mmCIF file of C-alpha atoms and ligand atoms in Angstrom:
data_model
loop_
_atom_site.group_PDB
_atom_site.id
_atom_site.type_symbol
_atom_site.label_atom_id
_atom_site.label_comp_id
_atom_site.label_asym_id
_atom_site.label_seq_id
_atom_site.Cartn_x
_atom_site.Cartn_y
_atom_site.Cartn_z
ATOM 1 C CA MET A 521 -33.589 38.403 -31.681
ATOM 2 C CA ILE A 522 -33.059 35.066 -29.890
ATOM 3 C CA GLU A 523 -32.219 35.514 -26.229
ATOM 4 C CA HIS A 524 -28.878 33.923 -25.157
ATOM 5 C CA LEU A 525 -27.942 33.127 -28.771
ATOM 6 C CA GLN A 526 -24.564 34.908 -28.669
ATOM 7 C CA PRO A 527 -23.104 33.342 -25.501
ATOM 8 C CA ALA A 528 -24.362 29.899 -26.566
ATOM 9 C CA ALA A 529 -22.828 30.336 -30.040
ATOM 10 C CA LEU A 530 -19.515 31.436 -28.533
ATOM 11 C CA ALA A 531 -19.432 28.333 -26.313
ATOM 12 C CA LEU A 532 -20.207 26.158 -29.330
ATOM 13 C CA ALA A 533 -17.419 27.827 -31.328
ATOM 14 C CA GLN A 534 -14.927 27.094 -28.544
ATOM 15 C CA ALA A 535 -16.021 23.509 -27.773
ATOM 16 C CA ARG A 536 -13.883 20.540 -28.815
ATOM 17 C CA HIS A 537 -16.153 17.596 -28.007
ATOM 18 C CA VAL A 538 -19.806 18.320 -28.631
ATOM 19 C CA VAL A 539 -22.596 15.923 -27.654
ATOM 20 C CA VAL A 540 -26.175 16.642 -28.731
ATOM 21 C CA ILE A 541 -29.291 14.753 -27.680
ATOM 22 C CA THR A 542 -32.486 15.058 -29.700
ATOM 23 C CA GLY A 543 -36.084 14.037 -29.079
ATOM 24 C CA ALA A 544 -39.390 13.986 -30.897
ATOM 25 C CA GLY A 545 -39.524 17.830 -31.065
ATOM 26 C CA VAL A 546 -36.683 18.029 -33.598
ATOM 27 C CA SER A 547 -38.843 16.070 -36.064
ATOM 28 C CA ALA A 548 -42.077 17.964 -35.369
ATOM 29 C CA GLU A 549 -41.381 20.406 -38.225
ATOM 30 C CA SER A 550 -40.971 17.428 -40.580
ATOM 31 C CA GLY A 551 -44.546 16.449 -39.814
ATOM 32 C CA ILE A 552 -43.630 13.476 -37.591
ATOM 33 C CA ARG A 553 -45.989 13.518 -34.673
ATOM 34 C CA THR A 554 -44.809 13.374 -31.100
ATOM 35 C CA PHE A 555 -46.022 10.305 -29.241
ATOM 36 C CA ARG A 556 -49.058 12.062 -27.830
ATOM 37 C CA ASP A 557 -50.065 13.471 -31.220
ATOM 38 C CA THR A 558 -49.990 10.112 -33.029
ATOM 39 C CA MET A 559 -53.111 9.184 -31.138
ATOM 40 C CA GLU A 560 -55.624 10.755 -33.438
ATOM 41 C CA GLY A 561 -57.722 9.732 -36.414
ATOM 42 C CA LEU A 562 -57.727 5.963 -36.785
ATOM 43 C CA TRP A 563 -55.769 5.523 -33.572
ATOM 44 C CA LYS A 564 -57.557 7.984 -31.315
ATOM 45 C CA ASP A 565 -58.939 5.292 -29.028
ATOM 46 C CA PHE A 566 -55.528 3.703 -28.419
ATOM 47 C CA ASP A 567 -53.021 4.489 -25.713
ATOM 48 C CA PRO A 568 -49.352 4.497 -26.883
ATOM 49 C CA ALA A 569 -48.279 3.126 -23.538
ATOM 50 C CA ARG A 570 -50.447 0.095 -24.324
ATOM 51 C CA LEU A 571 -49.326 -0.363 -27.935
ATOM 52 C CA ALA A 572 -45.596 0.172 -27.439
ATOM 53 C CA THR A 573 -44.989 -2.752 -25.107
ATOM 54 C CA PRO A 574 -43.855 -6.378 -25.466
ATOM 55 C CA GLU A 575 -47.083 -7.411 -23.724
ATOM 56 C CA ALA A 576 -49.235 -5.644 -26.333
ATOM 57 C CA PHE A 577 -47.282 -7.305 -29.149
ATOM 58 C CA ALA A 578 -47.697 -10.730 -27.549
ATOM 59 C CA ALA A 579 -51.427 -10.193 -27.018
ATOM 60 C CA ASP A 580 -52.309 -8.513 -30.328
ATOM 61 C CA PRO A 581 -49.419 -8.514 -32.828
ATOM 62 C CA ALA A 582 -51.717 -7.536 -35.711
ATOM 63 C CA THR A 583 -52.822 -4.247 -34.144
ATOM 64 C CA VAL A 584 -49.351 -3.360 -32.888
ATOM 65 C CA THR A 585 -47.684 -4.001 -36.247
ATOM 66 C CA ARG A 586 -50.428 -2.083 -38.117
ATOM 67 C CA TRP A 587 -49.738 0.939 -35.886
ATOM 68 C CA TYR A 588 -45.978 0.653 -36.410
ATOM 69 C CA ASP A 589 -46.342 0.129 -40.160
ATOM 70 C CA TRP A 590 -48.445 3.303 -40.384
ATOM 71 C CA ARG A 591 -45.789 5.245 -38.458
ATOM 72 C CA ARG A 592 -42.939 3.618 -40.448
ATOM 73 C CA LEU A 593 -44.443 4.758 -43.748
ATOM 74 C CA GLY A 594 -44.904 8.268 -42.294
ATOM 75 C CA CYS A 595 -41.214 8.380 -41.324
ATOM 76 C CA LEU A 596 -40.095 7.115 -44.747
ATOM 77 C CA ALA A 597 -42.163 9.800 -46.478
ATOM 78 C CA ALA A 598 -40.861 12.609 -44.240
ATOM 79 C CA GLU A 599 -37.988 14.936 -45.101
ATOM 80 C CA PRO A 600 -35.413 16.421 -42.728
ATOM 81 C CA ASN A 601 -36.138 20.023 -41.678
ATOM 82 C CA PRO A 602 -33.653 22.912 -41.201
ATOM 83 C CA GLY A 603 -32.989 21.714 -37.630
ATOM 84 C CA HIS A 604 -31.769 18.303 -38.814
ATOM 85 C CA VAL A 605 -29.748 19.966 -41.573
ATOM 86 C CA ALA A 606 -28.084 22.410 -39.146
ATOM 87 C CA LEU A 607 -26.960 19.511 -36.930
ATOM 88 C CA ALA A 608 -25.458 17.707 -39.942
ATOM 89 C CA LYS A 609 -23.622 20.914 -40.929
ATOM 90 C CA LEU A 610 -22.397 21.378 -37.364
ATOM 91 C CA GLU A 611 -20.885 17.879 -37.436
ATOM 92 C CA ALA A 612 -19.172 18.555 -40.776
ATOM 93 C CA TRP A 613 -17.763 21.871 -39.530
ATOM 94 C CA LEU A 614 -16.453 20.385 -36.270
ATOM 95 C CA SER A 615 -14.827 17.425 -38.000
ATOM 96 C CA GLU A 616 -13.049 19.734 -40.474
ATOM 97 C CA THR A 617 -11.364 21.325 -37.483
ATOM 98 C CA ASN A 618 -10.518 18.040 -35.731
ATOM 99 C CA ARG A 619 -13.231 18.356 -33.133
ATOM 100 C CA THR A 620 -15.709 15.606 -32.295
ATOM 101 C CA PHE A 621 -19.486 15.508 -32.550
ATOM 102 C CA THR A 622 -21.807 12.810 -31.227
ATOM 103 C CA LEU A 623 -25.532 12.846 -31.834
ATOM 104 C CA LEU A 624 -27.610 10.853 -29.376
ATOM 105 C CA THR A 625 -31.178 10.555 -30.565
ATOM 106 C CA GLN A 626 -34.320 9.215 -28.959
ATOM 107 C CA ASN A 627 -36.009 9.389 -32.352
ATOM 108 C CA VAL A 628 -36.642 6.272 -34.365
ATOM 109 C CA ASP A 629 -37.360 8.054 -37.679
ATOM 110 C CA ARG A 630 -33.832 8.067 -39.259
ATOM 111 C CA LEU A 631 -34.230 11.724 -40.308
ATOM 112 C CA HIS A 632 -30.805 12.649 -38.888
ATOM 113 C CA HIS A 633 -29.202 10.110 -41.235
ATOM 114 C CA LYS A 634 -31.267 11.423 -44.135
ATOM 115 C CA ALA A 635 -30.001 14.953 -43.369
ATOM 116 C CA GLY A 636 -26.379 13.731 -43.552
ATOM 117 C CA SER A 637 -25.461 13.243 -39.887
ATOM 118 C CA ARG A 638 -22.880 10.466 -39.501
ATOM 119 C CA ASN A 639 -22.073 9.831 -35.875
ATOM 120 C CA VAL A 640 -25.638 9.066 -34.773
ATOM 121 C CA ILE A 641 -26.411 6.856 -31.786
ATOM 122 C CA GLU A 642 -30.007 5.625 -31.785
ATOM 123 C CA LEU A 643 -30.898 5.154 -28.126
ATOM 124 C CA HIS A 644 -34.413 3.903 -28.872
ATOM 125 C CA GLY A 645 -33.665 1.939 -32.042
ATOM 126 C CA SER A 646 -35.224 2.570 -35.431
ATOM 127 C CA ILE A 647 -38.694 2.065 -36.854
ATOM 128 C CA ILE A 648 -37.173 1.674 -40.335
ATOM 129 C CA GLU A 649 -35.522 -1.626 -39.361
ATOM 130 C CA TRP A 650 -37.443 -4.689 -38.156
ATOM 131 C CA ARG A 651 -36.112 -7.783 -36.532
ATOM 132 C CA CYS A 652 -36.978 -11.456 -36.469
ATOM 133 C CA THR A 653 -38.480 -12.489 -33.138
ATOM 134 C CA ARG A 654 -36.783 -15.881 -33.456
ATOM 135 C CA THR A 655 -33.263 -15.160 -34.759
ATOM 136 C CA GLY A 656 -32.908 -11.461 -33.896
ATOM 137 C CA ARG A 657 -31.742 -10.798 -37.469
ATOM 138 C CA LYS A 658 -32.489 -7.241 -38.599
ATOM 139 C CA SER A 659 -33.792 -6.285 -42.030
ATOM 140 C CA THR A 660 -35.099 -3.188 -43.757
ATOM 141 C CA PRO A 661 -38.551 -3.846 -45.235
ATOM 142 C CA PRO A 662 -39.352 -2.194 -48.575
ATOM 143 C CA ASN A 663 -41.003 1.228 -48.702
ATOM 144 C CA ALA A 664 -44.521 -0.156 -49.176
ATOM 145 C CA PRO A 665 -47.255 -1.159 -46.750
ATOM 146 C CA PHE A 666 -46.910 -4.639 -45.302
ATOM 147 C CA ASP A 667 -49.323 -7.188 -46.737
ATOM 148 C CA GLU A 668 -49.602 -9.230 -43.562
ATOM 149 C CA PHE A 669 -49.752 -8.277 -39.896
ATOM 150 C CA PRO A 670 -47.429 -9.156 -38.350
ATOM 151 C CA PRO A 671 -45.058 -9.500 -41.322
ATOM 152 C CA ARG A 672 -42.883 -12.639 -41.334
ATOM 153 C CA SER A 673 -39.107 -12.982 -41.481
ATOM 154 C CA GLU A 674 -37.185 -15.292 -43.834
ATOM 155 C CA ALA A 675 -37.173 -17.750 -40.922
ATOM 156 C CA GLY A 676 -40.975 -17.662 -40.933
ATOM 157 C CA ALA A 677 -41.255 -15.988 -37.515
ATOM 158 C CA PRO A 678 -43.074 -12.689 -36.820
ATOM 159 C CA LEU A 679 -41.078 -9.503 -37.366
ATOM 160 C CA ARG A 680 -41.211 -6.674 -34.836
ATOM 161 C CA PRO A 681 -40.000 -3.081 -35.171
ATOM 162 C CA ASP A 682 -36.412 -2.626 -33.961
ATOM 163 C CA VAL A 683 -37.490 -0.012 -31.418
ATOM 164 C CA VAL A 684 -37.229 0.009 -27.647
ATOM 165 C CA TRP A 685 -40.631 -0.624 -26.111
ATOM 166 C CA PHE A 686 -41.748 0.532 -22.681
ATOM 167 C CA GLY A 687 -40.259 -1.840 -20.135
ATOM 168 C CA GLU A 688 -37.359 -2.913 -22.416
ATOM 169 C CA ALA A 689 -33.685 -2.129 -21.896
ATOM 170 C CA LEU A 690 -31.918 0.344 -24.161
ATOM 171 C CA PRO A 691 -29.458 -1.338 -26.568
ATOM 172 C CA GLN A 692 -26.179 -1.818 -24.690
ATOM 173 C CA PRO A 693 -23.887 -0.854 -27.623
ATOM 174 C CA ALA A 694 -25.758 2.480 -27.949
ATOM 175 C CA LEU A 695 -25.505 3.121 -24.200
ATOM 176 C CA ASP A 696 -21.794 2.270 -24.203
ATOM 177 C CA ALA A 697 -21.147 4.602 -27.132
ATOM 178 C CA ALA A 698 -23.124 7.388 -25.466
ATOM 179 C CA GLU A 699 -21.242 6.990 -22.201
ATOM 180 C CA HIS A 700 -17.943 6.969 -24.061
ATOM 181 C CA ALA A 701 -18.839 10.287 -25.738
ATOM 182 C CA MET A 702 -19.837 11.795 -22.384
ATOM 183 C CA HIS A 703 -16.315 11.143 -20.980
ATOM 184 C CA THR A 704 -14.838 13.915 -23.086
ATOM 185 C CA CYS A 705 -17.936 16.067 -23.675
ATOM 186 C CA ASP A 706 -17.173 19.777 -23.155
ATOM 187 C CA LEU A 707 -20.466 21.112 -24.541
ATOM 188 C CA PHE A 708 -23.852 19.439 -24.333
ATOM 189 C CA MET A 709 -26.972 20.419 -26.216
ATOM 190 C CA SER A 710 -30.509 19.099 -25.675
ATOM 191 C CA VAL A 711 -32.924 19.666 -28.534
ATOM 192 C CA GLY A 712 -36.654 18.961 -28.720
ATOM 193 C CA THR A 713 -36.887 16.610 -25.808
ATOM 194 C CA SER A 714 -38.944 16.906 -22.660
ATOM 195 C CA SER A 715 -35.878 15.491 -20.824
ATOM 196 C CA VAL A 716 -37.935 13.263 -18.587
ATOM 197 C CA VAL A 717 -36.930 9.849 -19.949
ATOM 198 C CA TYR A 718 -33.937 8.226 -18.245
ATOM 199 C CA PRO A 719 -31.135 7.473 -18.846
ATOM 200 C CA ALA A 720 -31.235 10.071 -21.607
ATOM 201 C CA ALA A 721 -32.168 12.785 -19.115
ATOM 202 C CA GLY A 722 -29.112 11.864 -17.053
ATOM 203 C CA PHE A 723 -26.650 12.835 -19.811
ATOM 204 C CA ALA A 724 -27.388 16.552 -19.359
ATOM 205 C CA GLU A 725 -26.869 16.175 -15.616
ATOM 206 C CA LEU A 726 -23.584 14.391 -16.215
ATOM 207 C CA ALA A 727 -22.446 17.192 -18.526
ATOM 208 C CA ARG A 728 -23.254 19.828 -15.872
ATOM 209 C CA TYR A 729 -21.432 17.751 -13.277
ATOM 210 C CA ARG A 730 -18.382 17.712 -15.533
ATOM 211 C CA GLY A 731 -18.594 21.496 -15.855
ATOM 212 C CA ALA A 732 -19.626 21.521 -19.523
ATOM 213 C CA PRO A 733 -22.100 24.207 -20.612
ATOM 214 C CA VAL A 734 -25.575 22.880 -21.461
ATOM 215 C CA ILE A 735 -27.674 24.499 -24.190
ATOM 216 C CA GLU A 736 -31.359 23.691 -24.374
ATOM 217 C CA VAL A 737 -33.399 24.297 -27.548
ATOM 218 C CA ASN A 738 -37.135 23.952 -27.012
ATOM 219 C CA PRO A 739 -40.217 26.144 -27.498
ATOM 220 C CA ALA A 740 -41.403 25.241 -23.998
ATOM 221 C CA PRO A 741 -39.693 24.981 -20.608
ATOM 222 C CA THR A 742 -38.685 21.451 -19.571
ATOM 223 C CA SER A 743 -37.282 19.771 -16.497
ATOM 224 C CA LEU A 744 -33.810 20.670 -17.827
ATOM 225 C CA THR A 745 -34.500 24.415 -18.030
ATOM 226 C CA ARG A 746 -33.648 25.092 -14.389
ATOM 227 C CA THR A 747 -30.130 23.636 -14.699
ATOM 228 C CA ALA A 748 -29.309 24.455 -18.345
ATOM 229 C CA THR A 749 -26.677 27.144 -18.903
ATOM 230 C CA TRP A 750 -28.767 28.706 -21.676
ATOM 231 C CA SER A 751 -32.301 27.897 -22.830
ATOM 232 C CA LEU A 752 -32.983 29.030 -26.377
ATOM 233 C CA ARG A 753 -36.737 29.295 -26.769
ATOM 234 C CA GLY A 754 -38.217 28.375 -30.121
ATOM 235 C CA ARG A 755 -38.574 25.687 -32.729
ATOM 236 C CA SER A 756 -35.369 23.794 -33.507
ATOM 237 C CA GLY A 757 -35.842 24.383 -37.254
ATOM 238 C CA GLN A 758 -35.638 28.098 -36.562
ATOM 239 C CA ILE A 759 -33.103 28.269 -33.698
ATOM 240 C CA LEU A 760 -30.442 25.756 -34.835
ATOM 241 C CA PRO A 761 -29.593 27.410 -38.189
ATOM 242 C CA HIS A 762 -29.155 30.768 -36.378
ATOM 243 C CA LEU A 763 -27.044 29.166 -33.662
ATOM 244 C CA LEU A 764 -24.803 27.477 -36.215
ATOM 245 C CA ASN A 765 -24.383 30.641 -38.292
ATOM 246 C CA ALA A 766 -23.491 32.647 -35.186
ATOM 247 C CA ALA A 767 -20.981 29.980 -34.041
ATOM 248 C CA MET A 768 -19.310 29.818 -37.461
ATOM 249 C CA ALA A 769 -19.205 33.622 -37.911
HETATM 250 N N1 NAD V 1342 -39.717 11.276 -34.348
HETATM 251 C C1 NAD V 1342 -39.640 10.155 -33.618
HETATM 252 O O1 NAD V 1342 -38.843 9.279 -33.897
HETATM 253 C C2 NAD V 1342 -40.573 9.979 -32.420
HETATM 254 C C3 NAD V 1342 -41.876 10.422 -32.486
HETATM 255 C C4 NAD V 1342 -42.715 10.195 -31.391
HETATM 256 C C5 NAD V 1342 -42.220 9.574 -30.227
HETATM 257 N N2 NAD V 1342 -40.939 9.173 -30.184
HETATM 258 C C6 NAD V 1342 -40.479 8.551 -28.898
HETATM 259 O O2 NAD V 1342 -41.229 9.145 -27.829
HETATM 260 C C7 NAD V 1342 -40.471 9.332 -26.648
HETATM 261 C C8 NAD V 1342 -40.798 10.718 -26.064
HETATM 262 O O3 NAD V 1342 -39.695 11.467 -25.605
HETATM 263 P P1 NAD V 1342 -39.202 12.840 -26.308
HETATM 264 O O4 NAD V 1342 -38.536 13.660 -25.258
HETATM 265 O O5 NAD V 1342 -38.457 12.502 -27.546
HETATM 266 O O6 NAD V 1342 -40.541 13.553 -26.768
HETATM 267 P P2 NAD V 1342 -41.685 14.276 -25.944
HETATM 268 O O7 NAD V 1342 -42.921 14.105 -26.761
HETATM 269 O O8 NAD V 1342 -41.685 13.877 -24.504
HETATM 270 O O9 NAD V 1342 -41.214 15.806 -25.978
HETATM 271 C C9 NAD V 1342 -41.155 16.538 -27.170
HETATM 272 C C10 NAD V 1342 -40.501 17.868 -26.846
HETATM 273 O O10 NAD V 1342 -40.340 18.562 -28.067
HETATM 274 C C11 NAD V 1342 -40.667 19.914 -27.862
HETATM 275 N N3 NAD V 1342 -40.993 20.459 -29.179
HETATM 276 C C12 NAD V 1342 -42.186 20.478 -29.816
HETATM 277 N N4 NAD V 1342 -42.059 21.069 -31.029
HETATM 278 C C13 NAD V 1342 -40.746 21.404 -31.161
HETATM 279 C C14 NAD V 1342 -39.974 22.025 -32.195
HETATM 280 N N5 NAD V 1342 -40.522 22.419 -33.349
HETATM 281 N N6 NAD V 1342 -38.640 22.216 -31.982
HETATM 282 C C15 NAD V 1342 -38.059 21.813 -30.812
HETATM 283 N N7 NAD V 1342 -38.744 21.225 -29.812
HETATM 284 C C16 NAD V 1342 -40.060 21.016 -29.984
HETATM 285 C C17 NAD V 1342 -41.784 19.907 -26.839
HETATM 286 O O11 NAD V 1342 -41.883 21.160 -26.167
HETATM 287 C C18 NAD V 1342 -41.339 18.770 -25.914
HETATM 288 O O12 NAD V 1342 -40.496 19.257 -24.876
HETATM 289 C C19 NAD V 1342 -39.079 9.118 -27.050
HETATM 290 O O13 NAD V 1342 -38.644 8.031 -26.337
HETATM 291 C C20 NAD V 1342 -39.053 8.797 -28.545
HETATM 292 O O14 NAD V 1342 -38.355 7.603 -28.795
HETATM 293 C C21 NAD V 1342 -40.105 9.367 -31.246
#
């Protein structure tokens, strides 16, 4: 029995413009580590805040790109879990009935795409794509370890992961698309994110301000819990399929 499941499912069934934001927690059941958990084994002596910065890349591109290549290969090997799949099914169901669905993700792993989600806005970029530090041209490296660190682009310049590093601005097209979706949002759902990182954290506040119900899915309380309409406690791979089934019933 999941507390608050029924009222949340009813709101989802009645919504016309659904916006969902996801964070690292939605991929935890696919074996992708949250930021804090990546710092073990080989990388236990490193601090993510000191690897995921433009300054770290400038100072030691070899170490930074080795860390990202290791994480990239982990993401490529991972499979979507029932939480990702439920969100893809939710989108398909809403679009069949002429309703809209926008998925804002802070994840860089591309697992939402792999699960079949279509309208995905990557707020923090993607670790699967890399970009030339000279021309800005993006490319998708093959699914094999790099043989040089940093790898080089066709232009001969170092490649960097197409992710947003600490201290960098979020991509403007993604922010514009997210803000556009928030204009009409009449139900907001926050899944597997600690809701501390702005501006992502601000979307839930904006939804509440607009009077839209906010559903939180997380095994632990977060800074959103106090203002969310319903907090569904548990793993997203367990809660989301139940929520979807109840909404579609
Ligand atoms: N998968 C990825 O792409 C990935 C992985 C690591 C870090 N990051 C980056 O790290 C930053 C950290 O912010 P964040 O809020 O995404 O992550 P976070 O690490 O701050 O928070 C993760 C949240 O997930 C919850 N959680 C853990 N297991 C869960 C489960 N099974 N189901 C649902 N929720 C679960 C935790 O309680 C926590 O609130 C982001 O900017 C993101 O870009 C991304």
